């Protein structure tokens, strides 16, 4: 399966909207739940997701080098769900602008700039994984269409797996072994260092 610049914005929208749906399932008592992201509560994970949306939205408009856009907003402390909704609107609006996949995105966390279609692909795979993180933390089902999961596998296979680019301080943990015949979600998660069988403890 190929991923074209025209396709990737739509795929990203699907993943981001699904992440919004599962975040919306959180209740006040849920924010202190553990997540598959080691050491992160649901509140901390959603704060990170919120900041990343604002950062990518800024990058889409040529302001990715400005560190302020990547900081977690204070609003996430009092109302994480509302802060997340606002960030979803920001990034989807930015990515919907004409020609976004042809722009250059400055992404400081990746140490470089990237063509828009590549940058949106980074964002897409991140939100497939983070939507799963939130869904697992809350014990709700992840609902992504088969074609989106198949696209996620294509991108996950392209993510460098060399040890010096995985682990603490990087976007993904070291890759896990993928069994023959694994479904697309399982394969994508394991390639990106997530164990689909892991279930965080509840509090």
Coordinates of N, CA and C in Angstrom, one line a residue:
X1 N 0.9 -1.2 0.0 CA 0.0 0.0 0.0 C 0.9 1.2 0.0
X2 N 0.6 2.2 -0.9 CA 1.4 3.4 -0.9 C 0.6 4.5 -0.1
X3 N 1.4 5.5 0.4 CA 0.8 6.6 1.1 C 1.1 7.9 0.4
X4 N 0.2 8.4 -0.3 CA 0.4 9.7 -1.0 C 0.2 10.9 -0.1
X5 N 0.7 12.0 -0.6 CA 0.5 13.3 0.2 C -1.0 13.6 0.4
X6 N -1.8 13.3 -0.7 CA -3.2 13.6 -0.6 C -3.9 12.7 0.4
X7 N -3.5 11.4 0.5 CA -4.1 10.5 1.4 C -3.8 10.8 2.9
X8 N -2.6 11.2 3.1 CA -2.1 11.2 4.5 C -2.8 12.2 5.4
X9 N -3.3 13.3 4.8 CA -4.0 14.3 5.6 C -5.4 13.7 6.1
X10 N -6.0 13.0 5.2 CA -7.3 12.3 5.5 C -7.1 11.2 6.6
X11 N -6.0 10.4 6.4 CA -5.7 9.4 7.4 C -5.4 10.0 8.7
X12 N -4.7 11.1 8.8 CA -4.3 11.7 10.0 C -5.6 12.2 10.7
X13 N -6.5 12.8 9.9 CA -7.8 13.3 10.5 C -8.6 12.1 11.2
X14 N -8.6 11.0 10.5 CA -9.3 9.8 11.1 C -8.6 9.5 12.5
X15 N -7.3 9.4 12.5 CA -6.6 9.0 13.8 C -6.8 10.0 14.8
X16 N -6.8 11.3 14.5 CA -6.9 12.4 15.5 C -8.3 12.4 16.0
X17 N -9.3 12.2 15.1 CA -10.7 12.2 15.6 C -11.0 11.0 16.5
X18 N -10.3 9.9 16.2 CA -10.5 8.7 17.1 C -9.8 9.0 18.4
X19 N -8.7 9.7 18.4 CA -8.1 10.0 19.7 C -9.0 10.9 20.5
X20 N -9.6 11.8 19.8 CA -10.6 12.7 20.5 C -11.7 12.0 21.1
X21 N -12.2 11.0 20.4 CA -13.4 10.2 20.9 C -13.0 9.4 22.2
X22 N -11.8 8.8 22.2 CA -11.4 8.1 23.4 C -11.1 9.0 24.5
X23 N -10.4 10.1 24.3 CA -10.1 11.0 25.4 C -11.4 11.5 26.0
X24 N -12.5 11.7 25.1 CA -13.8 12.2 25.7 C -14.4 11.2 26.6
X25 N -14.0 10.0 26.6 CA -14.6 9.0 27.5 C -14.0 9.1 28.9
X26 N -13.0 9.9 29.1 CA -12.4 10.0 30.4 C -13.3 10.8 31.3
X27 N -13.4 10.3 32.5 CA -14.1 11.0 33.6 C -13.1 11.6 34.6
X28 N -13.5 12.5 35.5 CA -12.5 13.1 36.4 C -11.6 12.1 37.2
X29 N -12.2 11.0 37.6 CA -11.4 10.0 38.3 C -10.4 9.3 37.5
X30 N -10.5 9.4 36.1 CA -9.7 8.6 35.2 C -8.3 9.3 35.0
X31 N -8.2 10.6 35.3 CA -6.9 11.2 34.8 C -5.7 10.8 35.5
X32 N -5.8 10.1 36.7 CA -4.6 9.6 37.4 C -4.4 8.1 37.0
X33 N -5.1 7.5 36.1 CA -4.8 6.2 35.6 C -3.4 6.0 35.0
X34 N -2.9 4.9 35.1 CA -1.6 4.6 34.4 C -1.9 4.4 33.0
X35 N -0.9 4.5 32.1 CA -1.0 4.3 30.7 C 0.1 3.4 30.2
X36 N 0.1 3.0 28.9 CA 1.2 2.2 28.4 C 2.5 3.0 28.3
X37 N 2.4 4.3 28.4 CA 3.6 5.1 28.4 C 4.2 5.1 29.8
X38 N 5.3 4.4 30.0 CA 5.9 4.2 31.3 C 6.1 5.5 32.1
X39 N 5.5 5.5 33.3 CA 5.6 6.6 34.2 C 4.6 7.7 33.9
X40 N 3.8 7.6 32.9 CA 2.9 8.7 32.6 C 1.4 8.3 33.0
X41 N 0.8 9.2 33.7 CA -0.6 9.0 33.9 C -1.4 9.5 32.7
X42 N -2.7 9.2 32.7 CA -3.5 9.7 31.5 C -3.4 11.2 31.4
X43 N -3.5 11.9 32.5 CA -3.4 13.4 32.5 C -2.1 13.8 31.8
X44 N -1.0 13.2 32.1 CA 0.3 13.5 31.5 C 0.4 13.2 30.0
X45 N -0.2 12.0 29.7 CA -0.2 11.6 28.3 C -1.0 12.6 27.5
X46 N -2.2 12.9 27.9 CA -3.1 13.8 27.2 C -2.5 15.2 27.1
X47 N -1.7 15.7 28.1 CA -1.0 16.9 28.1 C 0.0 16.9 26.9
X48 N 0.7 15.8 26.8 CA 1.7 15.6 25.8 C 1.1 15.7 24.4
X49 N 0.0 14.9 24.3 CA -0.8 14.9 23.0 C -1.3 16.3 22.6
X50 N -1.7 17.1 23.6 CA -2.2 18.4 23.4 C -1.1 19.3 22.9
X51 N 0.1 19.2 23.5 CA 1.2 20.1 23.1 C 1.7 19.7 21.7
X52 N 1.7 18.4 21.4 CA 2.1 18.0 20.1 C 1.2 18.5 19.0
X53 N -0.1 18.5 19.2 CA -1.0 19.1 18.2 C -0.7 20.5 18.0
X54 N -0.5 21.3 19.0 CA -0.2 22.7 18.8 C 1.1 22.9 18.1
X55 N 2.1 22.1 18.5 CA 3.4 22.2 17.8 C 3.3 21.9 16.3
X56 N 2.6 20.8 16.0 CA 2.5 20.5 14.6 C 1.7 21.5 13.8
X57 N 0.7 22.0 14.5 CA -0.1 23.1 13.8 C 0.8 24.3 13.5
X58 N 1.7 24.7 14.5 CA 2.6 25.8 14.2 C 3.6 25.4 13.1
X59 N 4.1 24.2 13.1 CA 5.0 23.8 12.1 C 4.4 23.8 10.7
X60 N 3.1 23.5 10.6 CA 2.5 23.6 9.3 C 2.4 25.0 8.8
X61 N 2.5 26.0 9.7 CA 2.4 27.4 9.3 C 3.8 28.1 9.4
X62 N 4.9 27.3 9.4 CA 6.2 27.9 9.4 C 6.8 28.3 10.7
X63 N 6.1 28.0 11.8 CA 6.6 28.5 13.1 C 7.0 27.3 14.1
X64 N 7.4 26.2 13.5 CA 7.8 25.0 14.3 C 9.0 25.2 15.2
X65 N 9.9 26.2 14.8 CA 11.1 26.4 15.6 C 10.8 27.1 16.9
X66 N 9.6 27.7 17.0 CA 9.3 28.5 18.2 C 8.9 27.5 19.4
X67 N 9.8 27.4 20.4 CA 9.5 26.4 21.4 C 8.2 26.6 22.2
X68 N 7.7 27.8 22.2 CA 6.5 28.1 23.0 C 5.3 27.3 22.4
X69 N 5.3 27.0 21.1 CA 4.2 26.2 20.5 C 4.2 24.8 21.0
X70 N 5.3 24.3 21.5 CA 5.4 22.9 21.8 C 5.2 22.7 23.3
X71 N 5.0 23.7 24.1 CA 4.8 23.6 25.6 C 3.4 23.2 25.9
X72 N 3.3 22.4 27.0 CA 2.0 22.0 27.4 C 1.2 23.2 28.0
X73 N 0.0 23.4 27.5 CA -0.7 24.6 28.0 C -1.2 24.4 29.4
X74 N -1.2 25.5 30.2 CA -1.7 25.4 31.6 C -3.1 24.9 31.7
X75 N -3.9 25.1 30.7 CA -5.3 24.7 30.7 C -5.5 23.2 30.9
X76 N -4.5 22.4 30.5 CA -4.7 21.0 30.6 C -4.8 20.5 32.1
X77 N -4.3 21.3 33.0 CA -4.3 20.9 34.4 C -5.7 21.0 35.0
X78 N -6.5 22.0 34.6 CA -7.8 22.1 35.2 C -8.9 21.4 34.4
X79 N -8.7 21.3 33.0 CA -9.7 20.6 32.2 C -9.0 20.0 31.0
X80 N -8.3 18.8 31.2 CA -7.6 18.2 30.2 C -8.4 17.9 28.9
X81 N -9.6 17.5 29.1 CA -10.5 17.2 27.9 C -10.7 18.4 27.1
X82 N -11.0 19.6 27.7 CA -11.3 20.8 26.9 C -10.0 21.3 26.2
X83 N -8.9 21.2 26.9 CA -7.6 21.6 26.3 C -7.3 20.7 25.1
X84 N -7.6 19.4 25.2 CA -7.3 18.5 24.1 C -8.3 18.8 22.9
X85 N -9.5 19.1 23.2 CA -10.4 19.4 22.1 C -9.9 20.6 21.3
X86 N -9.5 21.6 22.1 CA -9.0 22.9 21.4 C -7.8 22.6 20.5
X87 N -6.9 21.7 21.0 CA -5.7 21.4 20.3 C -6.0 20.6 19.0
X88 N -7.0 19.7 19.1 CA -7.5 19.0 17.9 C -8.0 19.9 16.8
X89 N -8.8 20.9 17.3 CA -9.3 21.9 16.3 C -8.1 22.6 15.6
X90 N -7.1 23.0 16.4 CA -6.0 23.7 15.9 C -5.2 22.9 14.9
X91 N -4.9 21.7 15.2 CA -4.1 20.9 14.2 C -4.9 20.5 13.0
X92 N -6.1 20.1 13.1 CA -6.9 19.7 12.0 C -7.2 20.9 11.0
X93 N -7.3 22.1 11.6 CA -7.5 23.3 10.8 C -6.2 23.6 10.0
X94 N -5.1 23.5 10.7 CA -3.8 23.8 10.1 C -3.5 22.8 8.9
X95 N -3.8 21.5 9.2 CA -3.5 20.5 8.2 C -4.5 20.6 7.0
X96 N -5.6 21.2 7.2 CA -6.6 21.3 6.1 C -6.3 22.4 5.1
X97 N -5.3 23.2 5.5 CA -5.0 24.4 4.6 C -4.4 23.9 3.3
X98 N -4.7 24.5 2.1 CA -4.2 24.1 0.8 C -2.7 24.0 0.8
X99 N -2.2 23.0 0.2 CA -0.7 22.9 0.0 C 0.1 22.5 1.2
X100 N -0.6 22.0 2.3 CA 0.1 21.7 3.5 C 1.2 20.6 3.3
X101 N 0.9 19.6 2.5 CA 1.8 18.5 2.3 C 3.1 18.9 1.5
X102 N 3.0 20.1 0.8 CA 4.2 20.6 0.1 C 5.0 21.5 0.9
X103 N 4.6 21.9 2.1 CA 5.4 22.8 2.9 C 6.5 22.1 3.6
X104 N 7.4 22.9 4.1 CA 8.5 22.3 5.0 C 8.1 22.5 6.4
X105 N 8.2 21.4 7.2 CA 7.8 21.5 8.6 C 9.1 21.4 9.5
X106 N 9.3 22.4 10.3 CA 10.4 22.3 11.3 C 9.9 21.6 12.5
X107 N 10.6 20.5 12.8 CA 10.2 19.6 13.9 C 11.4 19.5 14.9
X108 N 11.5 20.3 15.9 CA 12.7 20.3 16.7 C 13.0 19.0 17.4
X109 N 11.9 18.3 17.8 CA 12.1 17.0 18.5 C 12.7 16.0 17.6
X110 N 12.6 16.1 16.3 CA 13.2 15.2 15.3 C 14.5 15.7 14.8
X111 N 14.9 16.9 15.3 CA 16.2 17.5 15.0 C 16.4 17.9 13.6
X112 N 15.3 18.2 12.8 CA 15.4 18.6 11.4 C 14.1 19.1 10.9
X113 N 14.1 19.4 9.6 CA 12.8 19.8 9.0 C 12.5 18.7 8.0
X114 N 11.2 18.6 7.6 CA 10.7 17.5 6.8 C 9.7 18.1 5.8
X115 N 9.6 17.4 4.6 CA 8.5 17.7 3.8 C 7.1 17.5 4.5
X116 N 6.1 18.3 4.1 CA 4.9 18.2 4.8 C 4.3 16.8 4.8
X117 N 4.3 16.2 3.7 CA 3.7 14.8 3.6 C 4.3 13.9 4.6
X118 N 5.7 14.0 4.8 CA 6.4 13.1 5.8 C 6.0 13.5 7.2
X119 N 6.0 14.8 7.5 CA 5.6 15.3 8.8 C 4.2 14.9 9.2
X120 N 3.3 15.0 8.3 CA 1.9 14.6 8.6 C 1.9 13.1 8.8
X121 N 2.7 12.4 8.1 CA 2.8 10.9 8.4 C 3.3 10.6 9.8
X122 N 4.3 11.4 10.2 CA 4.7 11.2 11.6 C 3.6 11.4 12.6
X123 N 2.8 12.5 12.3 CA 1.7 12.8 13.2 C 0.7 11.7 13.2
X124 N 0.3 11.2 12.0 CA -0.7 10.2 11.9 C -0.3 8.9 12.7
X125 N 0.9 8.4 12.5 CA 1.3 7.2 13.2 C 1.3 7.4 14.7
X126 N 1.8 8.6 15.1 CA 1.8 9.0 16.6 C 0.4 8.9 17.2
X127 N -0.6 9.4 16.4 CA -1.9 9.4 17.0 C -2.7 8.1 16.8
X128 N -2.3 7.2 15.9 CA -2.8 5.9 16.0 C -2.4 5.2 17.3
X129 N -1.1 5.4 17.6 CA -0.5 4.8 18.8 C -1.1 5.4 20.0
X130 N -1.2 6.8 20.1 CA -1.7 7.4 21.3 C -3.2 7.2 21.5
X131 N -3.9 7.1 20.4 CA -5.3 6.8 20.6 C -5.4 5.4 21.2
X132 N -4.6 4.5 20.8 CA -4.6 3.1 21.4 C -4.2 3.3 22.9
X133 N -3.1 4.1 23.2 CA -2.7 4.2 24.6 C -3.9 4.7 25.5
X134 N -4.6 5.7 25.0 CA -5.7 6.2 25.8 C -6.9 5.1 25.9
X135 N -7.2 4.5 24.8 CA -8.2 3.5 24.8 C -7.9 2.4 25.8
X136 N -6.7 1.9 25.8 CA -6.3 0.8 26.7 C -6.3 1.3 28.2
X137 N -5.9 2.5 28.4 CA -5.9 3.1 29.7 C -7.3 3.2 30.3
X138 N -8.3 3.4 29.4 CA -9.7 3.6 29.9 C -10.5 2.3 29.7
X139 N -9.9 1.3 29.1 CA -10.6 0.0 28.9 C -11.8 0.2 27.9
X140 N -11.5 1.0 26.9 CA -12.5 1.1 25.8 C -11.9 0.6 24.5
X141 N -12.8 0.3 23.5 CA -12.3 -0.2 22.3 C -11.8 0.9 21.4
X142 N -10.7 0.6 20.6 CA -10.2 1.5 19.6 C -11.0 1.2 18.3
X143 N -11.5 2.2 17.7 CA -12.3 2.1 16.5 C -11.6 2.8 15.3
X144 N -10.7 2.1 14.6 CA -10.1 2.7 13.4 C -10.4 1.8 12.2
X145 N -10.7 2.3 11.1 CA -11.0 1.5 9.9 C -9.8 0.7 9.5
X146 N -10.1 -0.4 8.8 CA -9.0 -1.3 8.4 C -8.0 -0.6 7.5
X147 N -8.5 0.3 6.6 CA -7.5 0.9 5.7 C -6.6 1.9 6.4
X148 N -7.1 2.5 7.5 CA -6.2 3.3 8.3 C -5.1 2.5 9.0
X149 N -5.5 1.3 9.6 CA -4.6 0.5 10.2 C -3.6 -0.1 9.3
X150 N -4.0 -0.4 8.1 CA -3.0 -0.9 7.1 C -2.0 0.2 6.7
X151 N -2.5 1.4 6.6 CA -1.6 2.5 6.3 C -0.6 2.7 7.5
X152 N -1.1 2.5 8.7 CA -0.2 2.6 9.9 C 0.9 1.6 9.9
X153 N 0.6 0.4 9.4 CA 1.6 -0.6 9.3 C 2.7 -0.2 8.3
X154 N 2.3 0.4 7.2 CA 3.2 0.8 6.1 C 4.2 1.8 6.7
X155 N 3.7 2.8 7.5 CA 4.5 3.8 8.1 C 5.4 3.3 9.2
X156 N 4.8 2.4 10.0 CA 5.5 1.8 11.2 C 6.7 1.0 10.7
X157 N 6.6 0.4 9.5 CA 7.7 -0.4 9.0 C 8.9 0.5 8.5
X158 N 8.6 1.8 8.3 CA 9.6 2.7 7.8 C 10.3 3.5 9.0
X159 N 9.7 3.4 10.2 CA 10.3 4.1 11.3 C 11.7 3.4 11.7
X160 N 12.8 4.1 11.7 CA 14.1 3.5 12.0 C 14.0 2.7 13.3
X161 N 14.6 1.5 13.3 CA 14.5 0.6 14.4 C 15.9 0.5 15.1
X162 N 16.9 1.3 14.7 CA 18.2 1.2 15.3 C 18.1 1.6 16.7
X163 N 18.8 0.9 17.6 CA 18.7 1.1 19.1 C 19.0 2.6 19.5
X164 N 19.9 3.2 18.8 CA 20.3 4.6 19.2 C 19.2 5.6 19.0
X165 N 18.1 5.2 18.3 CA 17.0 6.1 18.0 C 15.7 5.7 18.6
X166 N 15.8 4.7 19.5 CA 14.6 4.2 20.2 C 14.9 4.3 21.7
X167 N 13.8 4.3 22.5 CA 13.9 4.3 24.0 C 13.7 5.7 24.6
X168 N 14.2 5.8 25.8 CA 14.0 7.0 26.6 C 14.5 8.3 25.8
X169 N 13.6 9.3 25.8 CA 13.9 10.5 25.1 C 13.6 10.5 23.6
X170 N 13.1 9.4 23.1 CA 12.7 9.3 21.7 C 11.2 9.0 21.6
X171 N 10.7 9.1 20.4 CA 9.2 8.9 20.2 C 8.7 7.5 20.5
X172 N 9.6 6.5 20.2 CA 9.1 5.1 20.4 C 10.1 4.3 21.1
X173 N 9.6 3.3 21.8 CA 10.4 2.3 22.5 C 11.0 1.3 21.5
X174 N 12.0 0.5 21.9 CA 12.6 -0.4 20.9 C 11.5 -1.4 20.4
X175 N 11.7 -1.7 19.1 CA 10.7 -2.6 18.4 C 10.6 -3.9 19.1
X176 N 9.4 -4.5 19.1 CA 9.2 -5.9 19.6 C 9.0 -6.8 18.4
X177 N 9.2 -8.1 18.7 CA 9.1 -9.1 17.6 C 7.6 -9.2 17.2
X178 N 7.5 -9.3 15.9 CA 6.1 -9.4 15.3 C 5.9 -10.8 14.8
X179 N 4.9 -11.5 15.3 CA 4.6 -12.9 14.9 C 4.0 -12.9 13.5
X180 N 4.3 -13.9 12.8 CA 3.7 -14.1 11.5 C 2.1 -14.2 11.6
X181 N 1.4 -13.5 10.7 CA 0.0 -13.5 10.7 C -0.6 -12.5 11.7
X182 N 0.2 -11.6 12.3 CA -0.4 -10.6 13.2 C -1.3 -9.6 12.4
X183 N -2.4 -9.2 13.1 CA -3.3 -8.2 12.5 C -2.6 -6.9 12.4
X184 N -3.0 -6.0 11.5 CA -2.3 -4.7 11.3 C -2.1 -3.9 12.6
X185 N -3.1 -3.8 13.5 CA -2.9 -3.0 14.7 C -1.8 -3.6 15.5
X186 N -1.8 -4.9 15.7 CA -0.8 -5.6 16.5 C 0.6 -5.4 15.9
X187 N 0.7 -5.5 14.6 CA 2.0 -5.3 14.0 C 2.5 -3.9 14.1
X188 N 1.6 -2.9 13.9 CA 2.1 -1.5 14.0 C 2.5 -1.2 15.5
X189 N 1.7 -1.7 16.4 CA 2.1 -1.4 17.8 C 3.4 -2.0 18.2
X190 N 3.6 -3.3 17.8 CA 4.8 -4.0 18.2 C 6.1 -3.4 17.5
X191 N 5.9 -3.0 16.2 CA 7.0 -2.4 15.5 C 7.4 -1.1 16.2
X192 N 6.5 -0.4 16.9 CA 6.7 0.8 17.5 C 7.0 0.7 19.0
X193 N 7.2 -0.5 19.5 CA 7.5 -0.8 20.9 C 6.4 -0.9 21.9
X194 N 5.2 -1.0 21.4 CA 4.1 -1.2 22.3 C 3.7 -2.7 22.4
X195 N 3.4 -3.2 23.5 CA 2.9 -4.5 23.7 C 1.4 -4.5 23.7
X196 N 0.7 -5.0 22.7 CA -0.7 -5.0 22.6 C -1.4 -5.8 23.8
X197 N -0.7 -6.7 24.4 CA -1.2 -7.5 25.5 C -1.1 -6.8 26.9
X198 N -0.4 -5.7 26.9 CA -0.1 -5.0 28.1 C -1.4 -4.2 28.5
X199 N -1.8 -4.3 29.8 CA -2.9 -3.6 30.3 C -2.4 -2.8 31.6
X200 N -2.4 -1.5 31.6 CA -1.9 -0.8 32.7 C -2.8 -1.0 33.9
X201 N -2.2 -0.9 35.1 CA -3.0 -1.1 36.3 C -3.9 0.1 36.5
X202 N -5.1 -0.2 37.1 CA -6.0 0.9 37.4 C -5.9 1.4 38.8
X203 N -6.3 2.6 39.1 CA -6.1 3.2 40.4 C -7.5 3.5 41.0

